[in-house]
Coordinates of C-alpha atoms in Angstrom, one line a residue:
X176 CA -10.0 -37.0 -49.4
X177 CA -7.7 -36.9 -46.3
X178 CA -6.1 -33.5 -47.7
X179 CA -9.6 -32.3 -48.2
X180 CA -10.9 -32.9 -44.5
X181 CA -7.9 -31.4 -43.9
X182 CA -7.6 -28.3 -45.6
X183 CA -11.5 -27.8 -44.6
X184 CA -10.3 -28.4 -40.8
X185 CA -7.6 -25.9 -40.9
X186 CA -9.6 -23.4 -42.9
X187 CA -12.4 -23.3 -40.4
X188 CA -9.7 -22.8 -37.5
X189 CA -8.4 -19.8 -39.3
X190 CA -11.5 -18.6 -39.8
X191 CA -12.8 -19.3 -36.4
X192 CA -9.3 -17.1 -34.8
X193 CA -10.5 -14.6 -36.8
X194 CA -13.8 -13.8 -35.8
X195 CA -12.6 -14.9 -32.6
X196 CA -9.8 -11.5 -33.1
X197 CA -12.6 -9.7 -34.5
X198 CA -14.9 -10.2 -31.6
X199 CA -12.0 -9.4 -28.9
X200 CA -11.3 -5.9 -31.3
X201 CA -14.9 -4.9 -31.1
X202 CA -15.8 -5.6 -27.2
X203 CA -12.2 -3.7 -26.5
X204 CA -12.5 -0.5 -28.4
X205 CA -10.1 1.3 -26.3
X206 CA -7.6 -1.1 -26.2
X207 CA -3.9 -0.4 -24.2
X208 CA -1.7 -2.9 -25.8
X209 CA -2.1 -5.3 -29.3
X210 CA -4.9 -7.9 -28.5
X211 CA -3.1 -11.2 -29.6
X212 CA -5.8 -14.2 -30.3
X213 CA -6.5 -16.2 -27.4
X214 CA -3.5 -15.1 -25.5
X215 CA -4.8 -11.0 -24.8
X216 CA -3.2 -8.5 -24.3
X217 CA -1.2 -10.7 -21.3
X218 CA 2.5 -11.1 -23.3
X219 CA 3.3 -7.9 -23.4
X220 CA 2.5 -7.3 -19.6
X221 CA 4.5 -10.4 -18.7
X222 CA 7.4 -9.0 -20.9
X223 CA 7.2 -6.1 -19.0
X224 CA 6.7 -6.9 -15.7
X225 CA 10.1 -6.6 -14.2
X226 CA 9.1 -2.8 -14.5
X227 CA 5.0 -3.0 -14.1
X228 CA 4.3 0.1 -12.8
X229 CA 6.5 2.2 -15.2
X230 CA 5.1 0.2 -17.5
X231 CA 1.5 1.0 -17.2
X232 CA 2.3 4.6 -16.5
X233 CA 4.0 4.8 -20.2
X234 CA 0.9 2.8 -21.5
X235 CA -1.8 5.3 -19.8
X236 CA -0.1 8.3 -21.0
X237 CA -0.2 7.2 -24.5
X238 CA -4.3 6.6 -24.1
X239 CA -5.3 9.7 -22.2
X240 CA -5.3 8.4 -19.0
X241 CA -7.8 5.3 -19.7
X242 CA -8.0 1.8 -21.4
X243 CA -9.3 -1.6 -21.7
X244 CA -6.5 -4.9 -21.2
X245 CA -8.1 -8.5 -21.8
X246 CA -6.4 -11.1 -20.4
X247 CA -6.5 -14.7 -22.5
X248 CA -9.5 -16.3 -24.0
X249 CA -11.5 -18.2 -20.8
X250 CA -9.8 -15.8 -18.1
X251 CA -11.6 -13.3 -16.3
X252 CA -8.5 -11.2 -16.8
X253 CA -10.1 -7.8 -18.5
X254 CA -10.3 -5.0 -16.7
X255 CA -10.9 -1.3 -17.6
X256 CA -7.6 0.8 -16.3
X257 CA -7.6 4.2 -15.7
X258 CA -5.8 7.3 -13.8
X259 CA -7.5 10.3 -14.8
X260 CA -9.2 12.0 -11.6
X261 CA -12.2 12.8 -13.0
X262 CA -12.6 8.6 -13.3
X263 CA -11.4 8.6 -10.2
X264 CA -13.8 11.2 -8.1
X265 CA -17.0 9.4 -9.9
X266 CA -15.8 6.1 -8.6
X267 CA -14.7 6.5 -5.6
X268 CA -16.9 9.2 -4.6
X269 CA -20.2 10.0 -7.2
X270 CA -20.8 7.2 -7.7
X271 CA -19.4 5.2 -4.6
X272 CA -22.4 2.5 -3.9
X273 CA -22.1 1.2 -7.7
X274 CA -18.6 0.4 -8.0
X275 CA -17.8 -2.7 -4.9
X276 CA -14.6 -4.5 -3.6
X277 CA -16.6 -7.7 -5.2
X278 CA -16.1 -11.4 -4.3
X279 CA -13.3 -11.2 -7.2
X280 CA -11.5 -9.4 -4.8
X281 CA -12.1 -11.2 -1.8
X282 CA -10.7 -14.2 -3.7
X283 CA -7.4 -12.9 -4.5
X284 CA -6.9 -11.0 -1.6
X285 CA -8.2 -13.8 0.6
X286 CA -5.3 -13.6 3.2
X287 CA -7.2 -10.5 4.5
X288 CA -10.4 -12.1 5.1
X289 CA -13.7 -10.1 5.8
X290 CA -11.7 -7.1 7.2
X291 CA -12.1 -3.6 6.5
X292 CA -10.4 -3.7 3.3
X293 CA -12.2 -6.3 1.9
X294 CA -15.6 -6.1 2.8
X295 CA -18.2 -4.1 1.6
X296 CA -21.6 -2.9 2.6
X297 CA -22.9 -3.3 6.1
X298 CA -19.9 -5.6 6.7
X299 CA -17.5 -2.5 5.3
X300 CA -20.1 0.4 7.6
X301 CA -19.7 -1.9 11.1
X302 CA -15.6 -1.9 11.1
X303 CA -15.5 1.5 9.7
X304 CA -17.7 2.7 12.4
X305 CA -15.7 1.0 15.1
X306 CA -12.5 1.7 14.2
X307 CA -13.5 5.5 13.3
X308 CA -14.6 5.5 16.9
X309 CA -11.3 4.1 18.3
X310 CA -9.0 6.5 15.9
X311 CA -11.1 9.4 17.3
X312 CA -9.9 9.3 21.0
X313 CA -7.2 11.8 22.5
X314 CA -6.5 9.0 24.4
X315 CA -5.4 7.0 21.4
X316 CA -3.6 9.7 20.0
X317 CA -1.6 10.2 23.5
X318 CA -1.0 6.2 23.4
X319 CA -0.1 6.8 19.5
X320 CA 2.9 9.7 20.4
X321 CA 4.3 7.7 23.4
X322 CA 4.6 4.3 21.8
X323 CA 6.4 6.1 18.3
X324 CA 8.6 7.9 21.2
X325 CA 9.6 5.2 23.0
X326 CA 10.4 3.0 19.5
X327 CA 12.3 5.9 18.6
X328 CA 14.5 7.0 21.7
X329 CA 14.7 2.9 22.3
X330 CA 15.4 1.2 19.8
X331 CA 15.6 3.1 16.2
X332 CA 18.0 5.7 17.1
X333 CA 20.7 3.3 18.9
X334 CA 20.3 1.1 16.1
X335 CA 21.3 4.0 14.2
X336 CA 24.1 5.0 16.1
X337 CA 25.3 1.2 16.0
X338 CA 25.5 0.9 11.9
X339 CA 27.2 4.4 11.2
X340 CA 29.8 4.1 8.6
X341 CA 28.6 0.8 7.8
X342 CA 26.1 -0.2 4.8
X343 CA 22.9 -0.8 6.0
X344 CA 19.6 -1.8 4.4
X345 CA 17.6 1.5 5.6
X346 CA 14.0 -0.1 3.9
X347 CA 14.9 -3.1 6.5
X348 CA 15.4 -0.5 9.5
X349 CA 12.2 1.0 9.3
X350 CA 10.5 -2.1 8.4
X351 CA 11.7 -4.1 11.4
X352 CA 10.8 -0.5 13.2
X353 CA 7.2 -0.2 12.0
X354 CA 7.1 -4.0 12.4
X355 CA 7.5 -3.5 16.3
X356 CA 5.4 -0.3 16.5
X357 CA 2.7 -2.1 15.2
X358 CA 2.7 -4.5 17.5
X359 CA 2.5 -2.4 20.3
X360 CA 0.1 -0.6 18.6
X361 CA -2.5 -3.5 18.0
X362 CA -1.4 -6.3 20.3
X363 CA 0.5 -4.4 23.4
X364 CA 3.9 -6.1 23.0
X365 CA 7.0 -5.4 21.8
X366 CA 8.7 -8.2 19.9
X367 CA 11.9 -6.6 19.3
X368 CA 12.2 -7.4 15.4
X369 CA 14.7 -4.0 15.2
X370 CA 17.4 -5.0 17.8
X371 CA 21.5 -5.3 16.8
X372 CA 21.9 -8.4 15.3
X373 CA 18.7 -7.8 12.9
X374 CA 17.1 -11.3 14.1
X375 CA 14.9 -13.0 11.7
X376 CA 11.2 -13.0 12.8
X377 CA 9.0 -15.5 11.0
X378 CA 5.6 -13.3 11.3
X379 CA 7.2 -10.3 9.7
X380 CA 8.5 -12.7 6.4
X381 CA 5.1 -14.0 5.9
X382 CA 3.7 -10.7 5.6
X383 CA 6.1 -10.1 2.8
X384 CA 5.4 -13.4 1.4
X385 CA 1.8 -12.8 1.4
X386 CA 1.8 -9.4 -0.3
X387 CA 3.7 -10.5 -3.3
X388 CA 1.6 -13.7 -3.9
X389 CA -1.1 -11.6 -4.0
X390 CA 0.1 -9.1 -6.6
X391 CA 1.6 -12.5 -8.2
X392 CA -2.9 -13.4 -8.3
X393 CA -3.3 -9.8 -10.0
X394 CA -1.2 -10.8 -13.1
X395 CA -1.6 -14.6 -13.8
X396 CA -5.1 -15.9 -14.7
X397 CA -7.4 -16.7 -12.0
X398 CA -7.1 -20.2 -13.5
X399 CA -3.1 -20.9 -13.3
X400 CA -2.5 -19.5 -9.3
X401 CA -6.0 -21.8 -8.5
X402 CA -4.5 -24.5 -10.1
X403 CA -1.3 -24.0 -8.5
X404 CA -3.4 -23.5 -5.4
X405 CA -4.9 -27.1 -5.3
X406 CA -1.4 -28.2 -5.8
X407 CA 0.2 -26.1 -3.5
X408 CA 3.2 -25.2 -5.7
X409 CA 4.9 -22.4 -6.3
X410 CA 3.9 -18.7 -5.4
X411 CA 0.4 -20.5 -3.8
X412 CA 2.5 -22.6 -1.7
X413 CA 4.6 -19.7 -0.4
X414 CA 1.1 -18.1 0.3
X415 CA -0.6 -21.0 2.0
X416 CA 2.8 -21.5 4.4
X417 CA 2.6 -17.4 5.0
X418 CA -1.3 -17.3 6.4
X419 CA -0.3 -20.4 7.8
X420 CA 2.2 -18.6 10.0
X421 CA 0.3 -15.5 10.4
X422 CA -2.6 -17.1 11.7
X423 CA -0.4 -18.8 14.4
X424 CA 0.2 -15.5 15.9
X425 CA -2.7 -13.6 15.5
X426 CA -4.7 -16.2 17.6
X427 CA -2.3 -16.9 19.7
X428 CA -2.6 -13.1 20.6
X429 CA -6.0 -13.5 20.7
X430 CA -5.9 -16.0 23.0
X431 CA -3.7 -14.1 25.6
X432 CA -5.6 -11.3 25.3
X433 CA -9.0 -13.3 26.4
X434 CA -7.0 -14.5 29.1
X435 CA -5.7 -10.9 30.0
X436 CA -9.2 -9.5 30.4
X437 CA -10.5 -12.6 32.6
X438 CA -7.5 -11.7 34.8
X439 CA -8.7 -7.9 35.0
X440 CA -12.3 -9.2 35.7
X441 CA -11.1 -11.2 38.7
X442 CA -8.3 -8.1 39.9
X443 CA -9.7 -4.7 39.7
X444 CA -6.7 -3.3 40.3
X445 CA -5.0 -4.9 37.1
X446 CA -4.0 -1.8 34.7
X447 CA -6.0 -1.1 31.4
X448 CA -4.5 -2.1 28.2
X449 CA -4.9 1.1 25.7
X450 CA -3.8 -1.3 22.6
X451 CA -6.1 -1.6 19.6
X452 CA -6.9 -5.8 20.1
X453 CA -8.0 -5.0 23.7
X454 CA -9.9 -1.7 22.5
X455 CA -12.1 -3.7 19.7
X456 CA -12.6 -6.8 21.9
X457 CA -14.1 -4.6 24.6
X458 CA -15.9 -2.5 22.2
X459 CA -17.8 -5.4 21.2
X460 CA -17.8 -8.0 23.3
X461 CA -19.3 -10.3 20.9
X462 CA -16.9 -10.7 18.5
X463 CA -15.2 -13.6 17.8
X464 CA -11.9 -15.1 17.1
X465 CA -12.3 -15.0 13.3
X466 CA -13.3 -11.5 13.1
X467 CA -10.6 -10.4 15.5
X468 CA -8.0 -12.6 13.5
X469 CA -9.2 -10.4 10.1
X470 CA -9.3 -6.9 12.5
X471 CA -5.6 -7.4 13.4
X472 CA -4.2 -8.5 9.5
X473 CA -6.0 -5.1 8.4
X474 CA -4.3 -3.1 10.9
X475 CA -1.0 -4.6 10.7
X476 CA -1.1 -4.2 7.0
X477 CA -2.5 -0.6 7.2
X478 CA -0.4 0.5 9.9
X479 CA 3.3 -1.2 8.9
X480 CA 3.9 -1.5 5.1
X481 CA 2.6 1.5 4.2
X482 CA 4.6 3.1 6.7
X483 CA 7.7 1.6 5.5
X484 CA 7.3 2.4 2.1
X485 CA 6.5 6.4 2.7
X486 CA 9.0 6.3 4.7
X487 CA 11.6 4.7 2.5
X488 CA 10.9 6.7 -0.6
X489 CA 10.8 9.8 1.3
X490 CA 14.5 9.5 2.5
X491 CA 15.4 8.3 -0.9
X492 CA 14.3 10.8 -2.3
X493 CA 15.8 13.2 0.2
X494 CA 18.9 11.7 -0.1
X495 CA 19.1 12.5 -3.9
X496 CA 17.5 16.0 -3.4
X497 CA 20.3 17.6 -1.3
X498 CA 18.3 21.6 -1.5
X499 CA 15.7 19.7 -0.2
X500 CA 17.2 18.4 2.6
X501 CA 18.6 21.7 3.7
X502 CA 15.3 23.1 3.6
X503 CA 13.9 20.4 6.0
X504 CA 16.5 20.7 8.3
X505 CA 16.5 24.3 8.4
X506 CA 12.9 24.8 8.8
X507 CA 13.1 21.9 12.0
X508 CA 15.9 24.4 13.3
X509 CA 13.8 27.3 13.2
X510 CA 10.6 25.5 14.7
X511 CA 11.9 22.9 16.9
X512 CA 14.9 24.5 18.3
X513 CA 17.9 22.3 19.0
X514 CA 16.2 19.8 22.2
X515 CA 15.6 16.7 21.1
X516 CA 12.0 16.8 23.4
X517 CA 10.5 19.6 21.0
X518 CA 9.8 16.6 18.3
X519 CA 6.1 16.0 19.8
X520 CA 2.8 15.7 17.9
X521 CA 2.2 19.2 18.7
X522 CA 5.8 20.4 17.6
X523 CA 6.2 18.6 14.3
X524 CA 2.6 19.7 13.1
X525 CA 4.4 22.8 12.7
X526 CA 6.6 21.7 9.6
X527 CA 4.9 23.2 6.6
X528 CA 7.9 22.0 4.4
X529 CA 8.3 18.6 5.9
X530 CA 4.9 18.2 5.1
X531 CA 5.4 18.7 1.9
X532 CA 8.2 17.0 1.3
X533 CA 6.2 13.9 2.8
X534 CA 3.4 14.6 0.5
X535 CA 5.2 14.6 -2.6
X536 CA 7.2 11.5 -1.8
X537 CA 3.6 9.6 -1.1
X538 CA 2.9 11.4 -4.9
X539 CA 5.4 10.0 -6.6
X540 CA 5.9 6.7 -5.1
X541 CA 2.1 5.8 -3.3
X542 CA 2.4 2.9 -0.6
X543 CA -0.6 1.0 -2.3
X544 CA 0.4 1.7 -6.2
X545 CA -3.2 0.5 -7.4
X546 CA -6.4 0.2 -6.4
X547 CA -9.3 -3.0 -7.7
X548 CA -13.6 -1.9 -8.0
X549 CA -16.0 -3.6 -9.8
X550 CA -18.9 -1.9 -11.2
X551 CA -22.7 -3.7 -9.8
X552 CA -24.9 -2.2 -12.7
X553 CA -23.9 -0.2 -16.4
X554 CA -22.5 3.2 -16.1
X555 CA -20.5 5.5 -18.1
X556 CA -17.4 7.3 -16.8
X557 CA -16.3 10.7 -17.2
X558 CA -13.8 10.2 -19.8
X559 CA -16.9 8.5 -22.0
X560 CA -15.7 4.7 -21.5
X561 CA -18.6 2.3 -20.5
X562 CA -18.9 0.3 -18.3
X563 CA -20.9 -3.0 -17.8
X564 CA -22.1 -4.7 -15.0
X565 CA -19.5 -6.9 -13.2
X566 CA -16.5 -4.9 -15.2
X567 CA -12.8 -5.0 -13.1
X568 CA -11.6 -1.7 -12.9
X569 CA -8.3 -0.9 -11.9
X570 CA -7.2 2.3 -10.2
X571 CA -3.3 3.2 -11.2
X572 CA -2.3 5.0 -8.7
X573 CA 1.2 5.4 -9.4
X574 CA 0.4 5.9 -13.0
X575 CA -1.5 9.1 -11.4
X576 CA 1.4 10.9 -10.1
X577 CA 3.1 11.5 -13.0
X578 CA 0.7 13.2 -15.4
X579 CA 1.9 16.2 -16.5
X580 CA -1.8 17.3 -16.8
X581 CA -2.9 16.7 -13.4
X582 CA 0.6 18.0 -11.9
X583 CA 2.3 20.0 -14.5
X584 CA 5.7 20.0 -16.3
X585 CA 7.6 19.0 -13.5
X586 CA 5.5 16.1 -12.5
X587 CA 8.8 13.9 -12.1
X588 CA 10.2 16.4 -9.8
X589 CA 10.3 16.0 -6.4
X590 CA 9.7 19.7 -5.5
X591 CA 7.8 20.0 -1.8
X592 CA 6.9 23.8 -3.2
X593 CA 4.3 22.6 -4.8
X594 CA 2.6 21.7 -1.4
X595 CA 3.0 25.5 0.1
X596 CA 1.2 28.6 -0.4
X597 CA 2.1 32.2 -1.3
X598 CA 1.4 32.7 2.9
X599 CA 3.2 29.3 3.9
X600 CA 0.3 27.4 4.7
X601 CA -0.1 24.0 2.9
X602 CA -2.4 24.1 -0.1
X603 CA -5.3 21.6 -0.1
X604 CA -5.1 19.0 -3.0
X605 CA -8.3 16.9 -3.4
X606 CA -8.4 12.9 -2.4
X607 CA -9.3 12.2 -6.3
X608 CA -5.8 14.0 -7.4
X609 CA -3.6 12.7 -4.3
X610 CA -5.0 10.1 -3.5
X611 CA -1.8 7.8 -1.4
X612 CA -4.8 7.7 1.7
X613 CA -7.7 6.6 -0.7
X614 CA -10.5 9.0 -1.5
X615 CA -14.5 9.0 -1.0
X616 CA -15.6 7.6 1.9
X617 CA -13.0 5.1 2.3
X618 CA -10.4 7.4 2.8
X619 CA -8.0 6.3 5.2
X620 CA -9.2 6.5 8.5
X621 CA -5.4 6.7 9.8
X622 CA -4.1 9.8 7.6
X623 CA -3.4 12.4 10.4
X624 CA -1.7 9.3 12.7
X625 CA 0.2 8.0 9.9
X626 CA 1.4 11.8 9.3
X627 CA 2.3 12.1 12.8
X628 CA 4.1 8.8 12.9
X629 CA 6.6 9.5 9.9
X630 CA 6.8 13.5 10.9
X631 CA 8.3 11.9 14.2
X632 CA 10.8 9.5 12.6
X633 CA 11.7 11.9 10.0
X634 CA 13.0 14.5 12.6
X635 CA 14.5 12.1 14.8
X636 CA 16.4 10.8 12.4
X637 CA 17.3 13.9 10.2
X638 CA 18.1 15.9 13.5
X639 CA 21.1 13.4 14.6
X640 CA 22.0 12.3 11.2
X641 CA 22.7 12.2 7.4
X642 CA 22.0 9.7 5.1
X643 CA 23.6 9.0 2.2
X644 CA 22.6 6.5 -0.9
X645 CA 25.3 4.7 -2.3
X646 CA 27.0 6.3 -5.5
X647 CA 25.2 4.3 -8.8
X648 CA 22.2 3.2 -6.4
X649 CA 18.9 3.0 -8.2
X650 CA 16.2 2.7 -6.8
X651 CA 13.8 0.1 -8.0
X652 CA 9.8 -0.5 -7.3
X653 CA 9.3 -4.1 -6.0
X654 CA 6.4 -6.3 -7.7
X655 CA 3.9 -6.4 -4.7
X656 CA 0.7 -4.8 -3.6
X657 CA 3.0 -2.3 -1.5
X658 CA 5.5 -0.6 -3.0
X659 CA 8.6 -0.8 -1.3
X660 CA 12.4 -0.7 -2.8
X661 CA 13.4 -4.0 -4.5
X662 CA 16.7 -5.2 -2.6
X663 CA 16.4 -2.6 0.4
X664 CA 17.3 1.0 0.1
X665 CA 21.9 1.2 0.8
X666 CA 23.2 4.0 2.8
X667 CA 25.4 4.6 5.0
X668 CA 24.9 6.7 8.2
X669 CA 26.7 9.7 9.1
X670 CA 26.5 12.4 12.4
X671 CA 24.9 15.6 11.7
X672 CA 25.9 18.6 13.6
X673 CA 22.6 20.1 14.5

């Protein structure tokens, strides 16, 4: 009788895995990788995830452009991933009021609280608003050109001078050095992360530590980094110690700042602060610590990493691309002449091909290598995949670059040409197709300053000297929402003679 039970019991639990399979096959009838029972789709990302975004790319080509993943049975881990344009443009653009940054979202990106990044609707219209009218300014673009000048001339190029011949981490020099302009961007102070000696600062760690527990919440289910949450283990306790840290010093910056402008009530004569924490609090006066503290972890994220990482690839990828380089320093010779005060906003908005070259490294290798929506009500994409109400989509970004259909043959190529006309002007390429500044109406509100910003470095650097990657050197993509270089970008740091 015992044998009976069971042989019945074990009989229904094969039965039971298979309708279970059967159900899983028939809501995912695109599916991107082989739907195990109960575990998803989630074992072969795992396997893979030393080399994600490759990964996906491989995946995506091999289902024109689009697919469903489910994560394991009682997750919310199923999203509909795509990086054809045509998805893209519908929604990010089309269909922009349907398709949401969604409480999902807010969850796992919690670290940036109710900022502009995160929120959505009226929330999302008031910072755009305010920080579109700050961006707008002359003024701010005048503050913008002497703050990069002065990190530059200051601090960046003796550091420079200091390490030639040596090895040196060249993803660390312009984090440290984005690190510091955005400080004196947002907050008015220097804090001198890129100095000789390469000092630790605690504030620029946590934002590292923070970004890759947050792309550690994109691939784990919602489940296992809440559970490890409540404990505070692991990746959750790195997190919890990082916005810990990082909330330390943003209102402790707040703080001084209030102080600041009670001083400049009491003295008239006190100077004006043009930075971007004294600009927003005086914009409206109204607003409080914890939207300040969210308005200066948006910033500092949009204003540093990104930065870093467009920089990084691009003199990577210069490095590699000799003809390339020759071009860019050739066409700074014929525009900027040989003094080192011709490298102004003005002047280095002249390089067509530096523009290029910039554009294709933010092609191949985009700063923010994915992007998260979810849809409000039903809808059916371009490519003729539905979707449902409360669906997670997933933007590849990266994935996007390297289509042969959407950039040719030589997708993998890092080939600035592309970028220039017949008449040497630069060709326009729609938000949908490039899309390393977003697309729709949340494209980045900081595309022409970030331009400016690595325009500026780029000659500085490129006019006074060569770099040179390290013979065998690969470069590999780190696992985070940014993508930088895992273990720092080697080269050594020769004179140029200009």
């Amino acid at each position: 009788m015992a044998f009976l039970l069971g042989y019945a019991a074990a009989t229904i639990a094969v039965l039971l895995c298979i309708l279970h399979l059967f159900h899983r096959r028939l809501c995912c009838r695109h599916p991107l990788l082989t739907d195990y029972p109960f575990l998803g789709m989630l074992p072969q990302l795992l396997t893979n995830l030393w080399r994600c975004h490759d990964f996906c790319t491989d995946i995506l080509k091999q289902h024109g452009a689009t697919g469903e993943f489910t994560g394991p049975w009682f997750t919310k881990m199923n999203y509909l991933i795509t990086s054809d344009p045509i998805n893209v443009h519908h929604i990010m653009s089309k269909s922009f009021p349907n398709y949401v940054k969604g409480p999902e979202f807010r969850d796992i990106f919690q670290a940036f609280g109710d900022g502009i990044f995160t929120a959505d609707s009226e929330a999302w219209k008031y910072n755009r608003e305010l920080f579109h009218a700050l961006f707008k300014h002359k003024s701010f673009e005048v503050f913008l050109e002497k703050t990069i000048h002065n990190k530059v001339q200051n601090s960046l190029l003796p550091i420079l001078d200091h390490v030639q011949g040596k090895v040196v981490d060249l993803q660390d020099i312009f984090n440290r050095f984005t690190f510091d302009n955005i400080c004196c961007i947002v907050l008015g102070r220097d804090p001198n992360c890129l100095s000789i000696g390469f000092p630790e600062v605690a504030i620029e760690k946590a934002f590292n530590e923070a970004e890759e527990s947050i792309f550690y919440r994109h691939v784990v289910p919602r489940c296992v980094w809440k559970l490890q949450k409540w404990l505070q283990i692991g990746q959750e306790k790195k997190m919890t110690e990082a916005c810990k840290t990082l909330d330390q010093f943003i209102y402790a910056c707040i703080a001084s700042k209030r102080e600041e402008q009670c001083k400049y009530k009491e003295n008239e004569t006190g100077e004006a602060h043009a930075d971007l924490l004294t600009a927003v609090m005086r914009e409206g006066k109204g607003h409080e610590d914890g939207f300040l503290r969210d308005a200066v972890f948006n910033l500092f994220v949009a204003g540093r990493d990104t930065i870093t990482s467009a920089l990084t690839w691009f003199f990577w990828l210069v490095a590699t691309n000799p003809l390339v380089e020759a071009k860019i320093v050739a066409e700074m010779k014929d525009k900027l002449g040989s003094s080192e005060e011709n490298s102004g906003v003005e002047e280095v908005k002249k390089l067509v091909y530096l523009h290029g070259a910039l554009c294709e490294a933010l092609r191949l290798y985009p700063p923010i290598p994915f992007e998260r929506k979810q849809a409000l009500k039903a809808d059916m994409l371009p490519s003729g995949h539905g979707v449902n109400p409360g669906t997670n989509i997933v933007l590849c970004l990266y994935a996007m670059g390297r289509f042969e259909q959407v950039w040719g043959k030589d997708c993998m190529e890092f080939k600035p040409e592309r970028w220039i006309s017949d008449k040497g002007g630069l060709i326009y390429v729609p938000s949908y197709k490039f899309i390393a500044f977003n697309s729709g109406p949340r494209t980045c509100l900081g595309k022409d300053s970030s331009f400016i910003q690595m325009k500026m470095v780029a000659t500085a650097i490129l006019r006074k000297y060569r770099v040179q990657v390290l013979q065998g050197y690969v470069a590999t993509p780190t696992l985070s929402i940014v993508l930088l270089i895992k273990d720092g970008l080697k080269v050594q740091i020769t004179k140029r003679e200009f």
